[in-house]
mmCIF file of C-alpha atoms in Angstrom:
data_model
loop_
_atom_site.group_PDB
_atom_site.id
_atom_site.type_symbol
_atom_site.label_atom_id
_atom_site.label_comp_id
_atom_site.label_asym_id
_atom_site.label_seq_id
_atom_site.Cartn_x
_atom_site.Cartn_y
_atom_site.Cartn_z
ATOM 1 C CA MET A 141 62.740 13.796 -10.557
ATOM 2 C CA LYS A 142 65.025 11.395 -8.891
ATOM 3 C CA TYR A 143 62.529 9.781 -6.496
ATOM 4 C CA PRO A 144 58.990 9.977 -8.036
ATOM 5 C CA MET A 145 57.550 7.255 -5.807
ATOM 6 C CA LEU A 146 58.762 9.067 -2.703
ATOM 7 C CA TYR A 147 57.015 12.273 -3.787
ATOM 8 C CA PHE A 148 53.803 10.362 -4.510
ATOM 9 C CA ALA A 149 53.989 8.586 -1.150
ATOM 10 C CA LEU A 150 54.280 11.938 0.612
ATOM 11 C CA LEU A 151 51.658 13.766 -1.444
ATOM 12 C CA ALA A 152 48.958 11.063 -1.600
ATOM 13 C CA PRO A 153 47.813 11.441 2.050
ATOM 14 C CA LEU A 154 47.673 15.232 1.685
ATOM 15 C CA MET A 155 45.605 14.926 -1.482
ATOM 16 C CA LEU A 156 43.142 12.665 0.342
ATOM 17 C CA VAL A 157 42.839 15.103 3.250
ATOM 18 C CA PHE A 158 42.036 17.996 0.909
ATOM 19 C CA ALA A 159 39.714 15.892 -1.248
ATOM 20 C CA PHE A 160 37.474 15.116 1.722
ATOM 21 C CA LYS A 161 37.870 18.388 3.624
ATOM 22 C CA GLY A 162 34.462 19.943 4.158
ATOM 23 C CA ALA A 163 32.595 16.707 3.451
ATOM 24 C CA THR A 164 30.158 16.284 6.312
ATOM 25 C CA PRO A 165 29.198 12.704 7.083
ATOM 26 C CA GLN A 166 25.453 12.206 6.940
ATOM 27 C CA PRO A 167 23.762 10.389 9.811
ATOM 28 C CA ASP A 168 22.624 6.879 9.087
ATOM 29 C CA VAL A 169 18.834 6.884 9.029
ATOM 30 C CA ASP A 170 16.904 3.663 9.357
ATOM 31 C CA GLY A 171 13.912 2.274 11.213
ATOM 32 C CA ASN A 172 15.870 2.536 14.467
ATOM 33 C CA CYS A 173 15.485 6.335 14.446
ATOM 34 C CA VAL A 174 11.841 6.010 15.352
ATOM 35 C CA VAL A 175 11.476 4.123 18.617
ATOM 36 C CA LYS A 176 8.434 2.862 20.477
ATOM 37 C CA ILE A 177 8.442 4.582 23.846
ATOM 38 C CA ASN A 178 5.096 3.289 25.083
ATOM 39 C CA SER A 179 2.210 1.042 24.090
ATOM 40 C CA GLU A 180 -1.169 0.218 25.528
ATOM 41 C CA TRP A 181 -4.130 -2.036 24.970
ATOM 42 C CA GLY A 182 -7.780 -1.030 25.100
ATOM 43 C CA GLY A 183 -9.707 2.166 24.630
ATOM 44 C CA ALA A 184 -12.361 3.798 22.506
ATOM 45 C CA CYS A 185 -12.392 2.789 18.857
ATOM 46 C CA LYS A 186 -14.448 4.476 16.162
ATOM 47 C CA ASN A 187 -16.225 1.408 14.744
ATOM 48 C CA TYR A 188 -16.077 -0.864 17.787
ATOM 49 C CA GLY A 189 -16.907 1.358 20.746
ATOM 50 C CA ASN A 190 -14.688 0.514 23.686
ATOM 51 C CA SER A 191 -12.385 -2.342 22.675
ATOM 52 C CA GLU A 192 -9.936 -4.399 24.737
ATOM 53 C CA ASP A 193 -8.238 -5.290 21.420
ATOM 54 C CA LYS A 194 -7.308 -1.715 20.487
ATOM 55 C CA TYR A 195 -3.523 -1.429 20.266
ATOM 56 C CA THR A 196 -1.796 1.966 20.485
ATOM 57 C CA ALA A 197 1.921 2.566 20.043
ATOM 58 C CA GLU A 198 3.577 5.850 21.004
ATOM 59 C CA LEU A 199 6.658 6.642 18.911
ATOM 60 C CA GLN A 200 9.510 9.114 19.195
ATOM 61 C CA ASN A 201 12.168 10.322 16.741
ATOM 62 C CA ASP A 202 15.363 9.335 18.536
ATOM 63 C CA CYS A 203 17.704 10.729 15.842
ATOM 64 C CA GLU A 204 19.303 14.166 15.810
ATOM 65 C CA ILE A 205 17.723 15.076 12.475
ATOM 66 C CA ALA A 206 14.163 15.260 11.151
ATOM 67 C CA VAL A 207 12.967 12.110 9.409
ATOM 68 C CA ASP A 208 10.103 10.901 7.269
ATOM 69 C CA PHE A 209 8.820 7.553 8.479
ATOM 70 C CA MET A 210 6.250 4.868 7.980
ATOM 71 C CA ILE A 211 4.919 2.585 10.696
ATOM 72 C CA CYS A 212 2.579 -0.341 10.176
ATOM 73 C CA LEU A 213 0.569 -2.006 12.931
ATOM 74 C CA GLN A 214 -0.729 -5.528 12.430
ATOM 75 C CA ASN A 215 -4.473 -6.102 12.680
ATOM 76 C CA GLU A 216 -6.068 -9.170 14.255
ATOM 77 C CA ASN A 217 -6.765 -10.555 10.731
ATOM 78 C CA LYS A 218 -2.981 -10.368 9.932
ATOM 79 C CA THR A 219 -3.304 -7.366 7.570
ATOM 80 C CA TRP A 220 -1.293 -4.210 8.230
ATOM 81 C CA SER A 221 -2.512 -0.643 8.727
ATOM 82 C CA CYS A 222 0.205 1.861 7.815
ATOM 83 C CA PHE A 223 0.744 5.449 8.927
ATOM 84 C CA TYR A 224 3.108 7.949 7.313
ATOM 85 C CA ARG A 225 4.711 11.008 8.857
ATOM 86 C CA ASN A 226 6.893 13.579 7.098
ATOM 87 C CA ASP A 227 9.374 15.948 8.735
ATOM 88 C CA PHE A 228 9.193 14.259 12.138
ATOM 89 C CA ALA A 229 11.407 16.475 14.326
ATOM 90 C CA PRO A 230 13.973 15.139 16.806
ATOM 91 C CA LYS A 231 12.357 14.053 20.115
ATOM 92 C CA GLU A 232 8.865 14.640 18.660
ATOM 93 C CA THR A 233 6.276 11.977 19.554
ATOM 94 C CA MET A 234 3.090 10.631 18.001
ATOM 95 C CA LYS A 235 0.617 7.810 18.525
ATOM 96 C CA ALA A 236 -0.707 5.255 16.036
ATOM 97 C CA SER A 237 -3.410 2.702 16.759
ATOM 98 C CA VAL A 238 -5.549 -0.076 15.309
ATOM 99 C CA CYS A 239 -8.904 -1.198 16.720
ATOM 100 C CA LYS A 240 -8.140 -4.924 16.715
ATOM 101 C CA GLY A 241 -4.374 -5.342 16.839
ATOM 102 C CA THR A 242 -1.781 -8.028 17.507
ATOM 103 C CA GLY A 243 0.897 -5.714 18.942
ATOM 104 C CA LYS A 244 3.275 -6.312 16.022
ATOM 105 C CA ILE A 245 4.970 -3.300 14.392
ATOM 106 C CA LEU A 246 6.933 -2.670 11.185
ATOM 107 C CA LYS A 247 8.747 0.628 10.669
ATOM 108 C CA TRP A 248 10.952 2.444 8.188
ATOM 109 C CA ALA A 249 12.605 5.867 8.252
ATOM 110 C CA ARG A 250 14.563 8.115 5.908
ATOM 111 C CA LYS A 251 16.148 11.544 6.138
ATOM 112 C CA ALA A 252 13.338 14.124 5.897
ATOM 113 C CA GLY A 253 12.668 15.061 2.287
ATOM 114 C CA ASP A 254 14.731 12.200 0.811
ATOM 115 C CA GLN A 255 12.736 11.348 -2.303
ATOM 116 C CA ASN A 256 15.320 8.761 -3.429
ATOM 117 C CA THR A 257 14.278 6.371 -0.658
ATOM 118 C CA VAL A 258 10.754 5.184 -1.404
ATOM 119 C CA PHE A 259 8.522 3.599 1.204
ATOM 120 C CA LEU A 260 6.376 0.586 0.401
ATOM 121 C CA THR A 261 2.677 1.176 -0.101
ATOM 122 C CA GLU A 262 0.244 -0.375 2.374
ATOM 123 C CA ALA A 263 -0.712 -2.911 -0.326
ATOM 124 C CA GLU A 264 2.968 -3.855 -0.803
ATOM 125 C CA VAL A 265 3.428 -4.221 2.968
ATOM 126 C CA ASN A 266 0.409 -6.551 3.114
ATOM 127 C CA GLU A 267 1.668 -8.546 0.129
ATOM 128 C CA THR A 268 5.174 -8.860 1.581
ATOM 129 C CA TYR A 269 4.478 -9.252 5.311
ATOM 130 C CA GLY A 270 0.844 -10.422 5.455
ATOM 131 C CA ASN A 271 -0.266 -13.818 6.718
#
């Protein structure tokens, strides 16, 4: 071989193309996949009757894939109430509410079924984000 570096320079890009051929990039999943599309104050609450302080957030999966997610709504006493949802389909919606809320929200999402990404527990959320 008279010019080994020339052969390498010509073959290296081809090797990279074939190495990654068929690899499908995975969508980036984060808390931005689940968006708040509406919110409202007031309404009937199990332990408080009709409450002006009830906070309800309506959420939608804005990604093109199903996700698992966790949303936490802050209560008037600065603790968090968390709600989990698995296999939340694209464009699907749901509502979450607290009887005496502040309107603050925390949220996390992961690709549906991804057991490698672990959500915080409600206790961990309160320890980390409380008061």
